[in-house]
CSV table of C-alpha atoms in Angstrom, one decimal:
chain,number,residue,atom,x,y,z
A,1,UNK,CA,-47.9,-18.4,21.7
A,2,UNK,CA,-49.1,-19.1,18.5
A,3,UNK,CA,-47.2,-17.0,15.5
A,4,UNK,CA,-48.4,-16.4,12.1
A,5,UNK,CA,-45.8,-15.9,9.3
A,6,UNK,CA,-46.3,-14.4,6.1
A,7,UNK,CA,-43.9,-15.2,3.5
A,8,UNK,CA,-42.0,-18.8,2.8
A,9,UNK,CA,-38.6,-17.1,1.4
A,10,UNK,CA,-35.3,-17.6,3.6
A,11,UNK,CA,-36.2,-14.7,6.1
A,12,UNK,CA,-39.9,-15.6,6.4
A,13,UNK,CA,-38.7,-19.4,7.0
A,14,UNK,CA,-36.2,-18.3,9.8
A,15,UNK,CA,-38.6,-16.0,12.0
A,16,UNK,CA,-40.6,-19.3,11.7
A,17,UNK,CA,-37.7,-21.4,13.0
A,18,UNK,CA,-36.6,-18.8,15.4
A,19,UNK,CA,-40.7,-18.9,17.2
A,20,UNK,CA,-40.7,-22.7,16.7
A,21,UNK,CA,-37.4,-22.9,18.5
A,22,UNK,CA,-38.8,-21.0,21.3
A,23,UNK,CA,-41.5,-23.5,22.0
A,24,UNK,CA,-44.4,-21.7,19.9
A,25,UNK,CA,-47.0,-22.8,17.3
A,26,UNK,CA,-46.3,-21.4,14.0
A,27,UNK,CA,-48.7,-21.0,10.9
A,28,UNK,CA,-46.8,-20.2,8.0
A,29,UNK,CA,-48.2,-18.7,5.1
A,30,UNK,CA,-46.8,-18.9,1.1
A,31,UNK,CA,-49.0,-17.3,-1.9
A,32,UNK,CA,-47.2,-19.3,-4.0
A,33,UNK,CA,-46.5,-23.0,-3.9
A,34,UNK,CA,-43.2,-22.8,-3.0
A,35,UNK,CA,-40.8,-19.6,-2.5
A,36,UNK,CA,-40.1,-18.2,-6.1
A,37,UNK,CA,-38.2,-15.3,-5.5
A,38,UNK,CA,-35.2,-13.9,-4.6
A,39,UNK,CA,-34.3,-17.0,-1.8
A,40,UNK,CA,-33.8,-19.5,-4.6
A,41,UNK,CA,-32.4,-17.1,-7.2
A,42,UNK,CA,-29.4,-16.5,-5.3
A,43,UNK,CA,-25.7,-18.2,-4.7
A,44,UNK,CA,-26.7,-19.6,-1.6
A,45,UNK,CA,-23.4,-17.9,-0.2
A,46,UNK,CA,-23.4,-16.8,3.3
A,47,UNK,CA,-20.9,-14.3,2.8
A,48,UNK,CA,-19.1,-12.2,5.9
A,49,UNK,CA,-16.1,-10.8,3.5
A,50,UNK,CA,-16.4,-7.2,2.6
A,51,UNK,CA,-19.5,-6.5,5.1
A,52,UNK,CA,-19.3,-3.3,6.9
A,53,UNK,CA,-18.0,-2.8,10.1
A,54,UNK,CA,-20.5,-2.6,12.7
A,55,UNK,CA,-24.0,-3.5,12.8
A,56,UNK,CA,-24.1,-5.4,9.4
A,57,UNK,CA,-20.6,-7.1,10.3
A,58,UNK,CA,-22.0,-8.1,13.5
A,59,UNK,CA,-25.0,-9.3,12.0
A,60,UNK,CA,-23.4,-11.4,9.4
A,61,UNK,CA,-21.1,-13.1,12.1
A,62,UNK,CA,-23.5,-14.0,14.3
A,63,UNK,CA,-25.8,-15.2,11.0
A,64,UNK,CA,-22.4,-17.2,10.4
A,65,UNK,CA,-22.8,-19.3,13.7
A,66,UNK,CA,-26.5,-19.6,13.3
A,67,UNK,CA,-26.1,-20.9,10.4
A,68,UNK,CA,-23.7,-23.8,11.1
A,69,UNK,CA,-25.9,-25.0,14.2
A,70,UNK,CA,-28.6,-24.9,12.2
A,71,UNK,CA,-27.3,-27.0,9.4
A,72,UNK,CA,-25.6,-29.2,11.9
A,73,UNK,CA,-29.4,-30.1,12.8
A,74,UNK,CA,-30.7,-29.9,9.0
A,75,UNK,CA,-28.1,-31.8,7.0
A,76,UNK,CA,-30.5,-31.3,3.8
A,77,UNK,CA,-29.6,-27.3,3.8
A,78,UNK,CA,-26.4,-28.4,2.4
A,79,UNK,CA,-24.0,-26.1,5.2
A,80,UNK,CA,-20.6,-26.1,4.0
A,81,UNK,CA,-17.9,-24.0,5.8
A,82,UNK,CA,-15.9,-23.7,2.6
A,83,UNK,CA,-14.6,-20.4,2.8
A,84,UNK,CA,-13.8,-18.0,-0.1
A,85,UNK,CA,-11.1,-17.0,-2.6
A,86,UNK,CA,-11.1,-13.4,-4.2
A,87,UNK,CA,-8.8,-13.9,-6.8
A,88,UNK,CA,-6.1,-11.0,-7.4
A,89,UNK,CA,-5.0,-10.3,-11.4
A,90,UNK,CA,-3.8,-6.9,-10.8
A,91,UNK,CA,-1.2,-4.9,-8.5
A,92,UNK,CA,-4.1,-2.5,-7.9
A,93,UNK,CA,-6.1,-5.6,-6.8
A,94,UNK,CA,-3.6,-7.2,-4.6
A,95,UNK,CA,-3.2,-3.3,-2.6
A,96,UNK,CA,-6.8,-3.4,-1.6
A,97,UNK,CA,-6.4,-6.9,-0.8
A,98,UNK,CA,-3.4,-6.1,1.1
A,99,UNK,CA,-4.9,-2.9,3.4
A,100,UNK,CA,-8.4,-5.5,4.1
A,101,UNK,CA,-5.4,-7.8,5.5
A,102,UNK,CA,-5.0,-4.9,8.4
A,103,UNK,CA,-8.6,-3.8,9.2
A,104,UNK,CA,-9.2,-4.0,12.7
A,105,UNK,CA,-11.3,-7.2,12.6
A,106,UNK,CA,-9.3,-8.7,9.7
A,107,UNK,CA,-9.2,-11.7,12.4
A,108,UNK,CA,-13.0,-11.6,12.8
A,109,UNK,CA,-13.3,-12.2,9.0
A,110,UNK,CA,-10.9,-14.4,8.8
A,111,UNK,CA,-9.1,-12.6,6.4
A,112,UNK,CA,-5.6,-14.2,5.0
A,113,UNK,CA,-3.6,-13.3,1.7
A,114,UNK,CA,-2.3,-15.9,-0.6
A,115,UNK,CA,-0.2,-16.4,-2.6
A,116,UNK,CA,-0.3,-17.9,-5.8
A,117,UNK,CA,1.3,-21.3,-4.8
A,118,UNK,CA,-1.2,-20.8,-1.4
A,119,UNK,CA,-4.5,-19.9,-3.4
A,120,UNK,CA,-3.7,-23.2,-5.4
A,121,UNK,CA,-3.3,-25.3,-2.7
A,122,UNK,CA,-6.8,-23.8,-1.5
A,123,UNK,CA,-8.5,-24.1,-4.8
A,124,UNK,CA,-6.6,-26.3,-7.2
A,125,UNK,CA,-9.7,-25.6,-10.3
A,126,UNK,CA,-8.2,-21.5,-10.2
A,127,UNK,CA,-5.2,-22.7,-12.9
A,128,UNK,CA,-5.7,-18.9,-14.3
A,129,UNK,CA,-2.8,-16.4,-14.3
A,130,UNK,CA,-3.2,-15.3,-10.6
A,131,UNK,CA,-1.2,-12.6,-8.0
A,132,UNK,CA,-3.1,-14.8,-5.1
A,133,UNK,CA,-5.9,-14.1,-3.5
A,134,UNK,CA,-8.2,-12.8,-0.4
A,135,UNK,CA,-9.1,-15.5,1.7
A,136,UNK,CA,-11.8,-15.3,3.9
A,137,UNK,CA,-12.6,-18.3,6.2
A,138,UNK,CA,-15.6,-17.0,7.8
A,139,UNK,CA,-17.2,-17.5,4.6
A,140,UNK,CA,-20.0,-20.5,3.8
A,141,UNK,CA,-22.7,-21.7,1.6
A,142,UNK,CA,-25.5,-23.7,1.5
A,143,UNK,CA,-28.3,-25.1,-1.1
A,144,UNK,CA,-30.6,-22.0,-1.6
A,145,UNK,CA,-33.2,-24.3,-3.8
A,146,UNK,CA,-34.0,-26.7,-1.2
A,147,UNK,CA,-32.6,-24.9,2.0
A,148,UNK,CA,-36.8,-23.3,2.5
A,149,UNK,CA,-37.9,-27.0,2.0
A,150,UNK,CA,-35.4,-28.9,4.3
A,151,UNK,CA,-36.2,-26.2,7.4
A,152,UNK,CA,-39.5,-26.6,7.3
A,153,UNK,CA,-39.6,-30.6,7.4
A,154,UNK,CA,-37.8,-30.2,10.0
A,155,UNK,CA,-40.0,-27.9,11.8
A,156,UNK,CA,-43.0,-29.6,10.6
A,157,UNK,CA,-41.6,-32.7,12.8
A,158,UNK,CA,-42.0,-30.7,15.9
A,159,UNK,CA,-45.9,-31.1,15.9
A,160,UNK,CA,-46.2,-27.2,16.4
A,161,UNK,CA,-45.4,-25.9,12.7
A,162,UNK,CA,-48.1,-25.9,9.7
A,163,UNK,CA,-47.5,-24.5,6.5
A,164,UNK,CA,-50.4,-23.3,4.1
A,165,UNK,CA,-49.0,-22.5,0.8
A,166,UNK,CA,-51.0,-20.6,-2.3
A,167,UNK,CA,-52.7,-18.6,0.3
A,168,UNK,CA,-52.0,-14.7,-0.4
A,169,UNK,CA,-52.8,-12.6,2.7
A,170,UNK,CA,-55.3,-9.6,1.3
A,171,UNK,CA,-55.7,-8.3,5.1
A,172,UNK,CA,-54.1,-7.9,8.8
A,173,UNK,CA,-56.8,-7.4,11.3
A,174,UNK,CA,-56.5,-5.7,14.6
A,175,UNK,CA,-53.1,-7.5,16.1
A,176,UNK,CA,-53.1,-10.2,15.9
A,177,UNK,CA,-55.0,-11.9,12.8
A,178,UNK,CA,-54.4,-12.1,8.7
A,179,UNK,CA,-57.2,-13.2,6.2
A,180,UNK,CA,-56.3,-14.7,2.6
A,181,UNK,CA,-57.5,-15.2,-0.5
A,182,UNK,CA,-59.8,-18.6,0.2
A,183,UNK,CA,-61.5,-16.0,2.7
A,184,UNK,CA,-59.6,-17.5,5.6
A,185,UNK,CA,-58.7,-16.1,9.0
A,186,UNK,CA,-55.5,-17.4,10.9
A,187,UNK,CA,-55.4,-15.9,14.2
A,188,UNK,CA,-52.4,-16.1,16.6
A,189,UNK,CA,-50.9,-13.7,19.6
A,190,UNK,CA,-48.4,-12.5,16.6
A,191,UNK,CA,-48.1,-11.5,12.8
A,192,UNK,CA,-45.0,-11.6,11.4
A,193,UNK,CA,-44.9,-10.1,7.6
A,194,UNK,CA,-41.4,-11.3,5.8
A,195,UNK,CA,-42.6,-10.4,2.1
A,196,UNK,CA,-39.5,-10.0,0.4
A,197,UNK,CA,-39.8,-7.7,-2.7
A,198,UNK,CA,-44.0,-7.8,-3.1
A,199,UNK,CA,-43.8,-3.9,-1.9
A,200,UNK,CA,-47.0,-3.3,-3.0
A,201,UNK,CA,-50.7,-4.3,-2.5
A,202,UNK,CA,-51.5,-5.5,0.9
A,203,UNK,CA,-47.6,-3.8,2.3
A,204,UNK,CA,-48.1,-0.7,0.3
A,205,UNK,CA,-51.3,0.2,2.3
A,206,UNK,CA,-49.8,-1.1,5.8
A,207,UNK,CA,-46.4,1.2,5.1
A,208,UNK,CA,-47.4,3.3,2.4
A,209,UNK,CA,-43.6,5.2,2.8
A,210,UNK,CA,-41.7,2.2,2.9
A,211,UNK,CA,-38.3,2.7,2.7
A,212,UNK,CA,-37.5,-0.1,0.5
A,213,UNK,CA,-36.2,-0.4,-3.3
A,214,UNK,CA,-35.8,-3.3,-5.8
A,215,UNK,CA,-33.6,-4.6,-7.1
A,216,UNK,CA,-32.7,-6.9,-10.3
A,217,UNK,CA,-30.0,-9.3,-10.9
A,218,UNK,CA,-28.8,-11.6,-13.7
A,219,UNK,CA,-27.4,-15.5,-12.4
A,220,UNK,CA,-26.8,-18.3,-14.3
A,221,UNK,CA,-26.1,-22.1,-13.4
A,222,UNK,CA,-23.9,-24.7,-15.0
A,223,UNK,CA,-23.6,-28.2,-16.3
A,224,UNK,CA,-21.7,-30.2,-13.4
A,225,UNK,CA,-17.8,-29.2,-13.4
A,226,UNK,CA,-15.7,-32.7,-13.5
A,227,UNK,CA,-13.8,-31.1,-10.4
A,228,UNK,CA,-14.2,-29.6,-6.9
A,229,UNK,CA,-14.3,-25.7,-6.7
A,230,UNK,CA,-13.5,-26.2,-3.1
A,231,UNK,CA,-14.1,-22.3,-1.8
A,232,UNK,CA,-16.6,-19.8,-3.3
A,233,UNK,CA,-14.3,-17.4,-5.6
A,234,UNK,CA,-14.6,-13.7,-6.0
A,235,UNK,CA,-13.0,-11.3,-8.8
A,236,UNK,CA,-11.4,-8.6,-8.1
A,237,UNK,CA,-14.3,-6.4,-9.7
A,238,UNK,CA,-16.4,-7.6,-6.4
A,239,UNK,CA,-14.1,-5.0,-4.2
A,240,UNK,CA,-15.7,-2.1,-5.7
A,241,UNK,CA,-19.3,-3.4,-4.2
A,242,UNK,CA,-18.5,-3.9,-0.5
A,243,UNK,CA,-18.1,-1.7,2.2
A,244,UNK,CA,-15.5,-2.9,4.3
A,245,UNK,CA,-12.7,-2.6,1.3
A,246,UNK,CA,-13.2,1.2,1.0
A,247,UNK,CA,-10.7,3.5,1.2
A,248,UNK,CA,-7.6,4.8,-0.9
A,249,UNK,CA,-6.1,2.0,-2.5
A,250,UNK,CA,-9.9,0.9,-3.9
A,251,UNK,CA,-10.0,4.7,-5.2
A,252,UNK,CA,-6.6,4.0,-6.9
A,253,UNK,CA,-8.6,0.9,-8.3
A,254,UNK,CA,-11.1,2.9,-9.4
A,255,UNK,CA,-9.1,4.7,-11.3
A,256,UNK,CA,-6.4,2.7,-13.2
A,257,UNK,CA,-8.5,-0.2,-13.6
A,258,UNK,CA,-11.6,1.3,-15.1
A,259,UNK,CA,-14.1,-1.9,-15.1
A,260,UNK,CA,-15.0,-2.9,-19.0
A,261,UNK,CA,-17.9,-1.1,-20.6
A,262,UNK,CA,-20.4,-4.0,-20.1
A,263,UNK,CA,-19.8,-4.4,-16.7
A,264,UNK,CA,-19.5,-1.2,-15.5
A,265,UNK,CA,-23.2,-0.4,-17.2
A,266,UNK,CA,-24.4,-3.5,-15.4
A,267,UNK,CA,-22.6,-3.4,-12.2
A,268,UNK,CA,-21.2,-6.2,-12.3
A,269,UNK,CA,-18.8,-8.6,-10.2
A,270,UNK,CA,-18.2,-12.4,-10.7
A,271,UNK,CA,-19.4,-14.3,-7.7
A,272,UNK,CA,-19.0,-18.2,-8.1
A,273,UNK,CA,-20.2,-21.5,-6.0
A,274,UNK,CA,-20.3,-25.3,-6.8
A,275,UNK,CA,-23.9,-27.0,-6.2
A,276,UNK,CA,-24.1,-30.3,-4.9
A,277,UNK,CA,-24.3,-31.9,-8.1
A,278,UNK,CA,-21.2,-30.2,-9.0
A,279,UNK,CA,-22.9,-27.3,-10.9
A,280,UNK,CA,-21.3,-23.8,-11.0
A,281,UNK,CA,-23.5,-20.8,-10.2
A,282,UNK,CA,-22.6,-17.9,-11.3
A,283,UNK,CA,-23.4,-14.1,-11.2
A,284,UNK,CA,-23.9,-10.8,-11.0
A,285,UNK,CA,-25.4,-7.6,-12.2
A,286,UNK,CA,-27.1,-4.9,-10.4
A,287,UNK,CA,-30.2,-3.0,-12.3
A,288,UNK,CA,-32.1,-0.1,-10.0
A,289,UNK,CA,-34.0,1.5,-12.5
A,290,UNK,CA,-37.8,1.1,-12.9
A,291,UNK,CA,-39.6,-0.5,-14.5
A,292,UNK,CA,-37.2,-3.5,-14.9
A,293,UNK,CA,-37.0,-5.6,-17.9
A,294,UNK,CA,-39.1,-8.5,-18.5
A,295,UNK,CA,-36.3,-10.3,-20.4
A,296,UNK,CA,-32.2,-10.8,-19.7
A,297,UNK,CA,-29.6,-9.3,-21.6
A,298,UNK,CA,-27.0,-11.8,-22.9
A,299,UNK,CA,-23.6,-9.3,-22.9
A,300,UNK,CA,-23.8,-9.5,-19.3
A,301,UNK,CA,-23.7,-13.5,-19.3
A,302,UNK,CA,-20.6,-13.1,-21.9
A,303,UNK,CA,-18.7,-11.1,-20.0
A,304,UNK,CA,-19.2,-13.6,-16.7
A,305,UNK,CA,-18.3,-16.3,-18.5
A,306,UNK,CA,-15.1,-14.5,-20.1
A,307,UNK,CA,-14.1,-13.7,-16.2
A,308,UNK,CA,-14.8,-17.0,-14.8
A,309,UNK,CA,-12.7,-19.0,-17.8
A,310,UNK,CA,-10.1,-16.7,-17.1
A,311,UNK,CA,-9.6,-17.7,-13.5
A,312,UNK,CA,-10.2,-21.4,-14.1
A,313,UNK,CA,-8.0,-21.6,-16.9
A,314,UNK,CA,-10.1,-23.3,-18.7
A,315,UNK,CA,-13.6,-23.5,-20.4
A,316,UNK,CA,-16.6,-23.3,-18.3
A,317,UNK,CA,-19.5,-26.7,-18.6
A,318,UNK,CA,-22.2,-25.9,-20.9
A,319,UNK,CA,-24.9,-22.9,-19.3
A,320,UNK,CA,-28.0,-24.9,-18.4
A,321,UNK,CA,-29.8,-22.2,-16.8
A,322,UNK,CA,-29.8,-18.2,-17.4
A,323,UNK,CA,-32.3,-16.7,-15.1
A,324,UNK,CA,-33.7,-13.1,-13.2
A,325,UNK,CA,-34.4,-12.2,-9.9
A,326,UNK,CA,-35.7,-9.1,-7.3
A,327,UNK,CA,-34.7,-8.5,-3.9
A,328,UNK,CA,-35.8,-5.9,-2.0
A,329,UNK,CA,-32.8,-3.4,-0.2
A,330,UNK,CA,-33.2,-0.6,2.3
A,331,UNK,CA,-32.5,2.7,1.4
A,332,UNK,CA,-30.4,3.6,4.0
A,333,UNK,CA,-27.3,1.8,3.6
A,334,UNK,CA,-26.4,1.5,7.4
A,335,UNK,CA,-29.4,-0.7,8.1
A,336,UNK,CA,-29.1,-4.3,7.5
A,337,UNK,CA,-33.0,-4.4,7.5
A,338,UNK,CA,-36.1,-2.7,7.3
A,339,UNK,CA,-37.8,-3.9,10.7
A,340,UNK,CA,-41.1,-2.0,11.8
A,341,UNK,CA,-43.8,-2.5,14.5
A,342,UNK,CA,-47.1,-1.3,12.6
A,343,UNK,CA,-49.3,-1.7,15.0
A,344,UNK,CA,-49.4,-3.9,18.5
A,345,UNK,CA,-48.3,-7.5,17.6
A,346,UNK,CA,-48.0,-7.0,13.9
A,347,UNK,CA,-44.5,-6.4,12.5
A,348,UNK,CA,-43.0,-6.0,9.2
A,349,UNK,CA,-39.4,-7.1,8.2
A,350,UNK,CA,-38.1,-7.0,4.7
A,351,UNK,CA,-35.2,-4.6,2.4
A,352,UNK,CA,-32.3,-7.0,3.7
A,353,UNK,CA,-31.0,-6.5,0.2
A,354,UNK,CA,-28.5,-9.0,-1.2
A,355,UNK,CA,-27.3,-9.6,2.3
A,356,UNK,CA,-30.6,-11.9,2.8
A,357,UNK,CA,-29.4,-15.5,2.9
A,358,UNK,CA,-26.2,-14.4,4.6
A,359,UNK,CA,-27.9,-12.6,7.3
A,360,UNK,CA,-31.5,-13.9,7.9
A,361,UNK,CA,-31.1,-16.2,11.0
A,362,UNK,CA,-29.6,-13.2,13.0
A,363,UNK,CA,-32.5,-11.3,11.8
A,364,UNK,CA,-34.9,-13.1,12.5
A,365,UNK,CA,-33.4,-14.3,16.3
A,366,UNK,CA,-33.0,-10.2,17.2
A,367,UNK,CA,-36.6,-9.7,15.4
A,368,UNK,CA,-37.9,-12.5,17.9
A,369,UNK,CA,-35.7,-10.8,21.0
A,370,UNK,CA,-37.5,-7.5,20.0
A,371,UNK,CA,-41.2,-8.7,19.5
A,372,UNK,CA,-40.8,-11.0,23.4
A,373,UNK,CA,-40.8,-14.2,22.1
């Protein structure tokens, strides 16, 4: 079969791996040069602590293993399975810590608790005044700038894999074709559209109800750190923003450990990863209000860097980067994606939210299952 892709972020470039894989011709199409949005503007963190149980743990796990074959094959995408620490400051942080430690699939996760002497010996960069920490060993990373890049020279090697970027599709026709700006028609058995967050124009008139939002965050990157960070870290702040560590002793949280006034307005958590060239990236906020901002706020930075010097025990490298980025997330919070058949043999997948890097080869292999490739 011969499959046309629309979109060059991480989930566009895994339906395309997932069709080449199966022995088809892919044409991949990019309006811009390279992917600019949220696939590069991330951690690069595939990241199974705190998911949901169910479908979206599921999804995550089996992402998990996809990810390290994958990277086994593609050294360039930079797969590390380095784990992660979520460092504990408080008693009310070391309870919810504690009842994750006895979820049903604490195992799956790979969830331990450390000690302070233990989360050292993990991490020996967290010198910070520490109760321990949550350890999750199911927990990875790889190099979000180049990881789009490195999968499709190896695709391209096949013989059955072209990519066409700067071409912005204006047009699905019937099922099974897609014209772009130059005018041009690319015509396969199968249109695959993996847009990310461009909601509107050409997937506003294809799923005019779309049951998608946007969503802006706030990242930054260092100057190389003159150590390892050998696991991703976590604050204790990140508890309140994932599912699986609900329940009353993150209520009790909530409620003796109100987060600081610039955090809480930004909806913040510290999420930190080493680069290759031994850079620390570093976020987050959350913004959901329309229209977004066309410039970055600096108290949020402050407060990220205040939280990340605390752990390290220690000043952070100079900030060489400060940037913004949009991702698009599903409404309903029980889907991991928004996948929909518009028509025969054209289908629409986008909304994974900021679950996208962890989770987009197991989308994409269950969006190939689905559409009989």
């Amino acid at each position: 079969m011969r499959i046309i892709v629309v979109g060059a972020g991480v989930l566009g470039s895994m339906h395309a791996w997932q069709a080449v894989e199966r022995g088809h011709e892919v044409v991949h199409l990019e309006r811009e040069a390279e992917a600019r949005g949220a696939s590069v503007r991330n951690f690069g963190l595939v990241w199974v602590s705190g998911r949901a149980a169910g479908e979206e743990l599921a999804t995550a796990l089996r992402a998990r293993e996809l990810w390290e074959r994958i990277g086994e094959r593609v050294p360039a995408l930079g797969f590390r399975a380095n784990g992660s620490l979520t460092a504990i400051t408080t008693e009310a942080e070391l309870a919810v810590a504690e009842h994750a430690t006895t979820l049903p699939d604490a195992a799956a996760r790979g969830y331990r608790l450390l000690d302070p002497a233990e989360t050292r010996a993990a991490n020996p960069a967290l010198r910070g005044k520490l109760l321990g920490a949550l350890w999750c060993g199911q927990d990875a990373a790889v190099e979000p700038r180049i990881a789009q890049p490195a999968l499709r020279a190896a695709m391209s090697a096949t013989g059955r894999y072209t990519f066409l970027p700067g071409r912005e599709v204006r047009e699905v026709i019937g099922e099974n074709a897609v014209r772009d700006d130059h005018g041009d028609v690319h015509t396969g058995d199968l249109v695959i559209l993996c847009t990310g967050a461009w909601t509107g124009g050409l997937v506003r008139e294809l799923a005019p109800d779309l049951p998608v939002r946007r969503v802006r965050l706030q990242m930054m990157q260092t100057d190389p750190l003159d150590e390892p960070l050998t696991t991703s870290v976590a604050d204790g702040d990140s508890f309140r923003y994932y599912p699986a560590f609900a329940g009353g002793a993150l209520e009790q949280l909530k409620a003796v450990q109100p987060q600081p006034p610039v955090a809480a307005e930004h909806k913040m958590q510290l999420l930190m990863v080493q680069r290759k060239d031994g850079g620390l990236t570093i976020g987050d906020t959350h913004e959901y209000e329309h229209p977004f901002a066309f410039d970055v706020d600096e108290a949020p930075y402050e407060h990220l860097v205040s939280v990340a010097e605390e752990l390290l025990g220690r000043r952070l490298p100079r900030i060489r980067r400060r940037w913004a980025g949009v991702y698009a997330q599903c409404t309903d919070s029980s889907r991991v994606v928004h996948r929909e058949q518009l028509r025969d043999g054209v289908w629409l997948v986008t909304g994974p939210g900021g679950r996208g890097m962890t989770c987009s080869p197991a989308i994409a292999e269950a969006t190939a299952d689905l559409a009989g490739l």
